[in-house]
PDB file of N, CA and C in Angstrom:
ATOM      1  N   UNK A   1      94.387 -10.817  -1.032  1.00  0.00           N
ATOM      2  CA  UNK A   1      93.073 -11.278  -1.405  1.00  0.00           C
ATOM      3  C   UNK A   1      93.136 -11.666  -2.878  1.00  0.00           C
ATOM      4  N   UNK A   2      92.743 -13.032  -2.952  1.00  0.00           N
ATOM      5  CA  UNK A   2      92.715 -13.139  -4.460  1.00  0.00           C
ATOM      6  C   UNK A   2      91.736 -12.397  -5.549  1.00  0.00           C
ATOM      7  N   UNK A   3      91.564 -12.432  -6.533  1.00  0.00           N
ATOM      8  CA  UNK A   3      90.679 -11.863  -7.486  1.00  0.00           C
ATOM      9  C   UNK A   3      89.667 -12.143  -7.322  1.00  0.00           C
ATOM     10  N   UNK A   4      89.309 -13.557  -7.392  1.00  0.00           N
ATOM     11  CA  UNK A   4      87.740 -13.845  -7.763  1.00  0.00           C
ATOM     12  C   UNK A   4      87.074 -13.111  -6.425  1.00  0.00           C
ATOM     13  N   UNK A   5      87.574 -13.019  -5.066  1.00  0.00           N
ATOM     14  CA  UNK A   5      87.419 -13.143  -3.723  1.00  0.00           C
ATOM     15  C   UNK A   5      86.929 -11.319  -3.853  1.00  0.00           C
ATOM     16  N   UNK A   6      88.029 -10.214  -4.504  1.00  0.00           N
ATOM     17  CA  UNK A   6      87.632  -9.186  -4.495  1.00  0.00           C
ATOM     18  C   UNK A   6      86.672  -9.083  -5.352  1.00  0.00           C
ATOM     19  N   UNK A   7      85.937 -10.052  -6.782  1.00  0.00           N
ATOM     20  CA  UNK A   7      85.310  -9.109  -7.181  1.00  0.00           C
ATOM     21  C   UNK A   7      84.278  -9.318  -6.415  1.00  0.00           C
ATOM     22  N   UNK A   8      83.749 -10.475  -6.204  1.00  0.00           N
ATOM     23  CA  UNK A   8      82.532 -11.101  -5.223  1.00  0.00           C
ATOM     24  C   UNK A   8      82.527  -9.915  -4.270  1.00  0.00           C
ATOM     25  N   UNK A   9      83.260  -9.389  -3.359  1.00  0.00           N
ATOM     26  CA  UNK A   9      82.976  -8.281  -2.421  1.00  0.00           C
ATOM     27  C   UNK A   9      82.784  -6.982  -3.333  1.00  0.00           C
ATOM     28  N   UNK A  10      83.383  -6.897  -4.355  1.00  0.00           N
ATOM     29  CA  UNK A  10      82.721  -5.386  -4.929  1.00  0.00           C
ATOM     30  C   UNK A  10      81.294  -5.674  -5.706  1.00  0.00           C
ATOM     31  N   UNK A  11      81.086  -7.290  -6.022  1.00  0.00           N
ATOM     32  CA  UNK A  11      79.577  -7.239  -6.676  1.00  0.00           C
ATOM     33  C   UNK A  11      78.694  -7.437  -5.499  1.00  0.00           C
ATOM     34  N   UNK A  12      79.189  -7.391  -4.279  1.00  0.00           N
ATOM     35  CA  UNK A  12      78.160  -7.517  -3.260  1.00  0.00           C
ATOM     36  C   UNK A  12      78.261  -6.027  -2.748  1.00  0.00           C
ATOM     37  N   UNK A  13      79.047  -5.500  -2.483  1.00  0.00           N
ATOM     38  CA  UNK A  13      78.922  -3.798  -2.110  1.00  0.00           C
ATOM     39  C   UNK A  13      78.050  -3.024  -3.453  1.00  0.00           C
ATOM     40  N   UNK A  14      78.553  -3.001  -4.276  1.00  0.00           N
ATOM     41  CA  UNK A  14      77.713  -2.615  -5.315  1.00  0.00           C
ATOM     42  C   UNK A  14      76.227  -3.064  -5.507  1.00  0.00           C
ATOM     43  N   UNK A  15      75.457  -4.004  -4.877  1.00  0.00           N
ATOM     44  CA  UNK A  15      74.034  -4.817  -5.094  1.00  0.00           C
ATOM     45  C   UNK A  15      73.741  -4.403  -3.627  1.00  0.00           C
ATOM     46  N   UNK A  16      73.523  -4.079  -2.877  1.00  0.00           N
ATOM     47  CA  UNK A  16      73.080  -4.175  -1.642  1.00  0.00           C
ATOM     48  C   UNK A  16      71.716  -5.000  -1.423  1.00  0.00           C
ATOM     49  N   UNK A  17      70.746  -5.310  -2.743  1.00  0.00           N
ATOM     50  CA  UNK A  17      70.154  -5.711  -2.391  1.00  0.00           C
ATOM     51  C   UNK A  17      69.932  -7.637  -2.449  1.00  0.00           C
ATOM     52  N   UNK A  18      71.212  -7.771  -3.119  1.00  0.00           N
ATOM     53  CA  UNK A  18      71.964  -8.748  -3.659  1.00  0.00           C
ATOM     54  C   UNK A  18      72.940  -9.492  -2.268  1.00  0.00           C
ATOM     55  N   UNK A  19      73.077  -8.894  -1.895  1.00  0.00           N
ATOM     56  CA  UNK A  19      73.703  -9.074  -0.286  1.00  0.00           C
ATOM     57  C   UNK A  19      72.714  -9.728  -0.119  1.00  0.00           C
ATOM     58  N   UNK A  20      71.704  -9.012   0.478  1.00  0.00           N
ATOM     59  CA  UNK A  20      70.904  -9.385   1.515  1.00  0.00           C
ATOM     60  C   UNK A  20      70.009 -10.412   0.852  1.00  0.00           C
ATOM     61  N   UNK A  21      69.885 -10.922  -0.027  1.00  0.00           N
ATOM     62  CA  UNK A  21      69.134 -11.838  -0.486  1.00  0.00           C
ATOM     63  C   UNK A  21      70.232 -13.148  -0.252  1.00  0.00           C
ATOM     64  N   UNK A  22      71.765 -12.668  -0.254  1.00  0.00           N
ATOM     65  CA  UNK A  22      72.485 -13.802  -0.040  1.00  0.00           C
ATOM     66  C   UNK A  22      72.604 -14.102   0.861  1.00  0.00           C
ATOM     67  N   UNK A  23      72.699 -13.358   2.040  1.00  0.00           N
ATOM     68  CA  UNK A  23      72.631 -13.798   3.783  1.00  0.00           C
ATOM     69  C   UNK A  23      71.384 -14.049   4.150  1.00  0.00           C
ATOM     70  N   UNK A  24      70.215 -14.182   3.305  1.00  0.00           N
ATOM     71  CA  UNK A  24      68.977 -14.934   3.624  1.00  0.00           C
ATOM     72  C   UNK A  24      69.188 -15.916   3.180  1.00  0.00           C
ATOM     73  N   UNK A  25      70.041 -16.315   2.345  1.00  0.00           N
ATOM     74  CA  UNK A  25      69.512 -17.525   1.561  1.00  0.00           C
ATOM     75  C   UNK A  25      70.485 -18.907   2.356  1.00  0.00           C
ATOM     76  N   UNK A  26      70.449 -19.880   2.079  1.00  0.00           N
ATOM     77  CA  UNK A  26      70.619 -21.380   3.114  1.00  0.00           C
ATOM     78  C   UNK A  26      72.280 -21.272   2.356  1.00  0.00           C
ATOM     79  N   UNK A  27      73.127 -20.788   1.596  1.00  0.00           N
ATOM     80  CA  UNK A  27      74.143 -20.267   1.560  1.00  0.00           C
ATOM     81  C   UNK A  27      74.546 -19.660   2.957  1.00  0.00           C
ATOM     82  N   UNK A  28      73.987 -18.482   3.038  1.00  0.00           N
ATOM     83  CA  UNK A  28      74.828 -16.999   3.544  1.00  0.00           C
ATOM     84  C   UNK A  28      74.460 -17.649   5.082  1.00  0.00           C
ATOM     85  N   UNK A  29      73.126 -18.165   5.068  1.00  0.00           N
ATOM     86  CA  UNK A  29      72.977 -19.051   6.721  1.00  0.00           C
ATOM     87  C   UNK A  29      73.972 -19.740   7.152  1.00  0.00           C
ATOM     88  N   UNK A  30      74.467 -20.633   6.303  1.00  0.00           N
ATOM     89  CA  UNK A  30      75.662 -21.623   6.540  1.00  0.00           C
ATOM     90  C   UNK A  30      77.096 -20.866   6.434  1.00  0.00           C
ATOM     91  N   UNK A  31      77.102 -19.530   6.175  1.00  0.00           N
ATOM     92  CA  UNK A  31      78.193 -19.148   5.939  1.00  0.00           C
ATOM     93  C   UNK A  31      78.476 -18.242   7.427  1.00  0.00           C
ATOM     94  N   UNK A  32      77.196 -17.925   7.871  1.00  0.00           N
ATOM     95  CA  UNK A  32      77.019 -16.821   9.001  1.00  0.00           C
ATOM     96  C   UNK A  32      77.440 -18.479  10.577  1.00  0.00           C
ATOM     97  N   UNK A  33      76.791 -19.085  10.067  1.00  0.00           N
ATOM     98  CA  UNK A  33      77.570 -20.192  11.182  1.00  0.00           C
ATOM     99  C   UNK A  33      78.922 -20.283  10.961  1.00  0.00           C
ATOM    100  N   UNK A  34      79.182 -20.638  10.086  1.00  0.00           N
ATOM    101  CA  UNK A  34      80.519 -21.112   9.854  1.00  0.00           C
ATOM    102  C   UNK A  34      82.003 -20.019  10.447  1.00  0.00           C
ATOM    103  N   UNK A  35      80.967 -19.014  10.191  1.00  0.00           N
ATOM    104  CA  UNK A  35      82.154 -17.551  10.944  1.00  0.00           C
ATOM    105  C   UNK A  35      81.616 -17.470  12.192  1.00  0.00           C
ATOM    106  N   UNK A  36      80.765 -17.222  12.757  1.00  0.00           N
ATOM    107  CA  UNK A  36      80.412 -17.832  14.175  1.00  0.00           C
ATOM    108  C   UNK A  36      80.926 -18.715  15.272  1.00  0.00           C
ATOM    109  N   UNK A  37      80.763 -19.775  14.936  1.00  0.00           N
ATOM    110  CA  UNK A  37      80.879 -20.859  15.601  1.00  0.00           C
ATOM    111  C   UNK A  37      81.819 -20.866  16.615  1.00  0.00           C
ATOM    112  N   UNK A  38      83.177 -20.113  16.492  1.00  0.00           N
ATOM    113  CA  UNK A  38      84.448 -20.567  17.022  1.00  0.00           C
ATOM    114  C   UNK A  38      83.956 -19.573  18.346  1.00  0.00           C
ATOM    115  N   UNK A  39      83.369 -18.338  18.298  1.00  0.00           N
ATOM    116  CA  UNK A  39      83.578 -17.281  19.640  1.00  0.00           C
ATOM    117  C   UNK A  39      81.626 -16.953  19.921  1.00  0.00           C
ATOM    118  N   UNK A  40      80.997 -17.230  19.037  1.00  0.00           N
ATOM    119  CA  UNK A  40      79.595 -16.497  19.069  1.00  0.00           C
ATOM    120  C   UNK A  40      79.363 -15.392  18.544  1.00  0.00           C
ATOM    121  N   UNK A  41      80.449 -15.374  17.361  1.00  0.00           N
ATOM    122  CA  UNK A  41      79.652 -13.909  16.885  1.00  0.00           C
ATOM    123  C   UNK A  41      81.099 -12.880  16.832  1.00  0.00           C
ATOM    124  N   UNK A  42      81.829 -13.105  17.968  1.00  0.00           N
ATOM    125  CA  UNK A  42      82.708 -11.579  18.200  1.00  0.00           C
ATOM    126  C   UNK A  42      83.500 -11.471  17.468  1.00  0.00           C
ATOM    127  N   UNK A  43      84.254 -12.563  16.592  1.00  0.00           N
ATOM    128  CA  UNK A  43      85.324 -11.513  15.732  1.00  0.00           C
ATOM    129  C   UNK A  43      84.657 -11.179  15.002  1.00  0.00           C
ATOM    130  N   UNK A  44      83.535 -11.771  14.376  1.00  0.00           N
ATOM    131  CA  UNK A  44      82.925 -11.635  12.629  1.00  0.00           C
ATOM    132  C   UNK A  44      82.292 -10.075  13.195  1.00  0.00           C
ATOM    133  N   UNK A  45      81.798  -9.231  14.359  1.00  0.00           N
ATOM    134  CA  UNK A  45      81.129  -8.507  14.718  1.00  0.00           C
ATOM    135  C   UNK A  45      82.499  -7.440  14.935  1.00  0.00           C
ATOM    136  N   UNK A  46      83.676  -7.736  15.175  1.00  0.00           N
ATOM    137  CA  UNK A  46      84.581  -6.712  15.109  1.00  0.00           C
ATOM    138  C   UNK A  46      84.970  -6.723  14.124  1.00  0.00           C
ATOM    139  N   UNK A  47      85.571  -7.737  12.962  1.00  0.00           N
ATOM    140  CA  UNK A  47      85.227  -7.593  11.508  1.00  0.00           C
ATOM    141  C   UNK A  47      84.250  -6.992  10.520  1.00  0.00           C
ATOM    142  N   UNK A  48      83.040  -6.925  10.963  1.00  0.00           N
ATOM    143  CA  UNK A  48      82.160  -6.312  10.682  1.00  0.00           C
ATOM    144  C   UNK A  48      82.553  -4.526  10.647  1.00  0.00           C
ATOM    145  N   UNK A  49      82.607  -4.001  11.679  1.00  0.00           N
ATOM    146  CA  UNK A  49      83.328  -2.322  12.580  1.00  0.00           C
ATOM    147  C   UNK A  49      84.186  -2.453  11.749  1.00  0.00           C
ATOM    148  N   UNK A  50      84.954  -3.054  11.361  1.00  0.00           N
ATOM    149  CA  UNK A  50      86.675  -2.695  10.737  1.00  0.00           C
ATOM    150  C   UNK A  50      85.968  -2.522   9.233  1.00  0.00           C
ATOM    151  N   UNK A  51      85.168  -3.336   8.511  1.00  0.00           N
ATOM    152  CA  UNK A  51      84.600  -3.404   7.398  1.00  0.00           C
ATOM    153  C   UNK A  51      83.860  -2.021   7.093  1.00  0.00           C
ATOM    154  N   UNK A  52      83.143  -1.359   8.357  1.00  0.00           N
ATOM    155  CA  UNK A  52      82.170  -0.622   7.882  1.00  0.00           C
ATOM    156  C   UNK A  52      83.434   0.546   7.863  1.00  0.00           C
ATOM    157  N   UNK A  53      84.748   0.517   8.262  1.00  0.00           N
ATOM    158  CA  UNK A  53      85.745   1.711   8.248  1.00  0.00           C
ATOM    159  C   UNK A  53      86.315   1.434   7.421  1.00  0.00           C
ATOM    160  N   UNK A  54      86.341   0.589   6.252  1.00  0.00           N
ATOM    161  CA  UNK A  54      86.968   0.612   5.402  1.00  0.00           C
ATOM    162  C   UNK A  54      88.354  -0.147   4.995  1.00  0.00           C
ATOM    163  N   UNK A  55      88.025  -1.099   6.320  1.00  0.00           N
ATOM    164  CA  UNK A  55      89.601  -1.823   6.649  1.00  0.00           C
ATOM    165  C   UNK A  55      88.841  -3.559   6.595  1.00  0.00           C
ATOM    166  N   UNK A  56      88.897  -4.039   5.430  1.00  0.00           N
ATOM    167  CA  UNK A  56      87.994  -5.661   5.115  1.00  0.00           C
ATOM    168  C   UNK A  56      89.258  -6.474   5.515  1.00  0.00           C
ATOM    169  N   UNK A  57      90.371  -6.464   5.844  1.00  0.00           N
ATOM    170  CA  UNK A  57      90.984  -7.473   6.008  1.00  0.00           C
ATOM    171  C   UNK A  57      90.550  -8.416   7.206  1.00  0.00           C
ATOM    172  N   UNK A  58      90.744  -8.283   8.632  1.00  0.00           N
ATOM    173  CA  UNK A  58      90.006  -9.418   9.139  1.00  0.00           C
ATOM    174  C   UNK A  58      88.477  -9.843   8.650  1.00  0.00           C
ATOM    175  N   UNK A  59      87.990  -9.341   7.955  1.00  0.00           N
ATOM    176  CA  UNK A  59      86.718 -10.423   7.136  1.00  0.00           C
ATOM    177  C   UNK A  59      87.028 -11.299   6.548  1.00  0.00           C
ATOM    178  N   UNK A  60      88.469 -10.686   5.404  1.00  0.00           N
ATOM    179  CA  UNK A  60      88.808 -11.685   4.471  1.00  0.00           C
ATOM    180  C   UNK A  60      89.658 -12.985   4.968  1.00  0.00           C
ATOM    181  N   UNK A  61      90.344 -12.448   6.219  1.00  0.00           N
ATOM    182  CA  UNK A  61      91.055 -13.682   6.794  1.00  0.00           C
ATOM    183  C   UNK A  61      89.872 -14.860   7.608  1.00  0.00           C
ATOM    184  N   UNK A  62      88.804 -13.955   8.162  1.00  0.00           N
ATOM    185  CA  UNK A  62      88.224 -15.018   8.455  1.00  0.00           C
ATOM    186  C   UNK A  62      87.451 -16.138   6.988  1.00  0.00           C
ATOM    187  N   UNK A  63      87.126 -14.818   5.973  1.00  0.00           N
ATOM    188  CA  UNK A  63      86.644 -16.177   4.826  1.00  0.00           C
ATOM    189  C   UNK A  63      87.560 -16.946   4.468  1.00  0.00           C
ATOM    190  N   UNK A  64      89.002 -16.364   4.303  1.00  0.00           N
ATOM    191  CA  UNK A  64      89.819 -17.757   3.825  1.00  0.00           C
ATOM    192  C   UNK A  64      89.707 -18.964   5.050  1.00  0.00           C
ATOM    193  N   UNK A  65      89.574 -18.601   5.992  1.00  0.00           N
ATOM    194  CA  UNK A  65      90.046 -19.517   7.231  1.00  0.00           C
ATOM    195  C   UNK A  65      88.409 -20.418   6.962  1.00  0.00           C
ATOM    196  N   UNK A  66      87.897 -19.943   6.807  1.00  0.00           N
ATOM    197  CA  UNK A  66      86.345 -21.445   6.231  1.00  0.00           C
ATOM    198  C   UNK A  66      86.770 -21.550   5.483  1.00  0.00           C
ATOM    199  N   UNK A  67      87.196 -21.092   3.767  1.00  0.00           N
ATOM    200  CA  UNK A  67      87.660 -21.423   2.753  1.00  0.00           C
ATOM    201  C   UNK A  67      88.878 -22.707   2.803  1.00  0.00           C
ATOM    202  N   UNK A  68      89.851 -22.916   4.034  1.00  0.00           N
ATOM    203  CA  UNK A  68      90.197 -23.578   4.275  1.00  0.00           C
ATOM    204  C   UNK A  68      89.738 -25.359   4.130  1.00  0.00           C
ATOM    205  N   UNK A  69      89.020 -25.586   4.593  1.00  0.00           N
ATOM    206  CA  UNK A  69      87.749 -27.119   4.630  1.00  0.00           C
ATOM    207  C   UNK A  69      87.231 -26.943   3.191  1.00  0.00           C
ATOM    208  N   UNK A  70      86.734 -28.048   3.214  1.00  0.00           N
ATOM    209  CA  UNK A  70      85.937 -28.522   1.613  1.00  0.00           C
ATOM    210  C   UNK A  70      85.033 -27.832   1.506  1.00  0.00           C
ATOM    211  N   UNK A  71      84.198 -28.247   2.661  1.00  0.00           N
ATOM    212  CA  UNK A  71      82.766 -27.320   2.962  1.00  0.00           C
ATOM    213  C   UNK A  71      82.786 -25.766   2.680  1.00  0.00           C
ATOM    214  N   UNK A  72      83.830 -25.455   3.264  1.00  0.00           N
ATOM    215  CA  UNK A  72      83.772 -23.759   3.006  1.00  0.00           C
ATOM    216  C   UNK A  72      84.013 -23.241   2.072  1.00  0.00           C
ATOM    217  N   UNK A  73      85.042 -24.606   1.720  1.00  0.00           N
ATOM    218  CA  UNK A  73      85.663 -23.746  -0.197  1.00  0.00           C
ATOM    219  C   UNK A  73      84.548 -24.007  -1.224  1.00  0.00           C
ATOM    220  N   UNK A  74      83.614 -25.110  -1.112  1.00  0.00           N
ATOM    221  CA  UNK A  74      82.460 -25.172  -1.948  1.00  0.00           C
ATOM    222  C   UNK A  74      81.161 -23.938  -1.752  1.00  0.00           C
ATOM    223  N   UNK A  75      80.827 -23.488  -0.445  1.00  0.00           N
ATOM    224  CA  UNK A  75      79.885 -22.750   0.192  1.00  0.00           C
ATOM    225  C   UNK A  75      80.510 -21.617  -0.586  1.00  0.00           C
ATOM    226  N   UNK A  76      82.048 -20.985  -0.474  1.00  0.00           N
ATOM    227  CA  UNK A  76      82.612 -19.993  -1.079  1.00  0.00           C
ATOM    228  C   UNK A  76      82.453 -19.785  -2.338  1.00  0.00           C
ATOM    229  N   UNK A  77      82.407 -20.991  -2.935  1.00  0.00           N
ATOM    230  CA  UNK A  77      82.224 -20.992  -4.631  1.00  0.00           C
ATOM    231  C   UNK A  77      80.982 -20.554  -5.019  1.00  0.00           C
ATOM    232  N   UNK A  78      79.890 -20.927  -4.179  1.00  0.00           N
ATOM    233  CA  UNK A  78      78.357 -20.782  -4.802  1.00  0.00           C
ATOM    234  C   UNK A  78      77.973 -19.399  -4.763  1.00  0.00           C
ATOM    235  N   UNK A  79      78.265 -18.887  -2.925  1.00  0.00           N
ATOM    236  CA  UNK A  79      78.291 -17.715  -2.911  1.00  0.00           C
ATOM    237  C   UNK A  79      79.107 -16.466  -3.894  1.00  0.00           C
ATOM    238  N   UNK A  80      80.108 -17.294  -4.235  1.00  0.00           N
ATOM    239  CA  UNK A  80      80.935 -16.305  -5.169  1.00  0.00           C
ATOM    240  C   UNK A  80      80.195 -16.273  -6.719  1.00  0.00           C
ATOM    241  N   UNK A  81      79.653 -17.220  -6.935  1.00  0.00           N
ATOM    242  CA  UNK A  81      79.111 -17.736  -8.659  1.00  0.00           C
ATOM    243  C   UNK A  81      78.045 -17.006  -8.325  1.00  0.00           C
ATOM    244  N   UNK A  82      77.382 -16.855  -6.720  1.00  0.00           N
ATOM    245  CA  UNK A  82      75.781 -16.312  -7.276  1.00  0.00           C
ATOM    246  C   UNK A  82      75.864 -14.236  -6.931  1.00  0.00           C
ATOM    247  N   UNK A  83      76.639 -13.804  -6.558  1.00  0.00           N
ATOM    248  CA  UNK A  83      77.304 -12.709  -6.506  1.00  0.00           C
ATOM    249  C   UNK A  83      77.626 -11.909  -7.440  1.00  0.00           C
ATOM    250  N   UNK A  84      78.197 -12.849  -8.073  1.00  0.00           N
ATOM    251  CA  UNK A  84      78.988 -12.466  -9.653  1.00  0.00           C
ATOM    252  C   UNK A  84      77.275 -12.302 -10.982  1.00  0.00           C
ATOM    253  N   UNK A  85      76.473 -13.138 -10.755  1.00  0.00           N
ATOM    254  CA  UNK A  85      75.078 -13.077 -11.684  1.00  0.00           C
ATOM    255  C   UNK A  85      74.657 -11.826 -11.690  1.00  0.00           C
TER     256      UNK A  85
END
């Protein structure tokens, strides 16, 4: 996991309420499709279980894997810039 990538997840574990203002916002919407799309939900939802045990790697493989496309690496950036505030 690169740097910028971990701190964004420790300034979002640390804000909880900072999260959730980001998965409301037309960001975290487009980001919640974007991990979606391929199954409906099920890896990002077994990613999720592995996350809440303490094991983030399939999360992070699925963000690089949007991070992949333009779209995702820009969506990644905003979310990461507005995380970091």
């Amino acid at each position: 996991m690169d740097e910028n990538m971990k701190r964004t997840i420790e300034a979002l574990q640390a804000n909880p309420a900072a999260a959730q203002a980001l998965f409301q916002s037309r960001d975290g919407h487009r980001l919640m499709e974007m991990l979606t799309q391929a199954d409906q939900g099920a890896a990002l939802q077994r990613a999720a279980q592995n996350a809440s045990r303490g094991n983030i790697n399939e999360m992070v493989q699925m963000i690089r894997q949007v991070m992949t496309s333009p779209e995702g690496a820009a969506l990644a950036k905003r979310i990461s810039d507005a995380a970091q505030k």
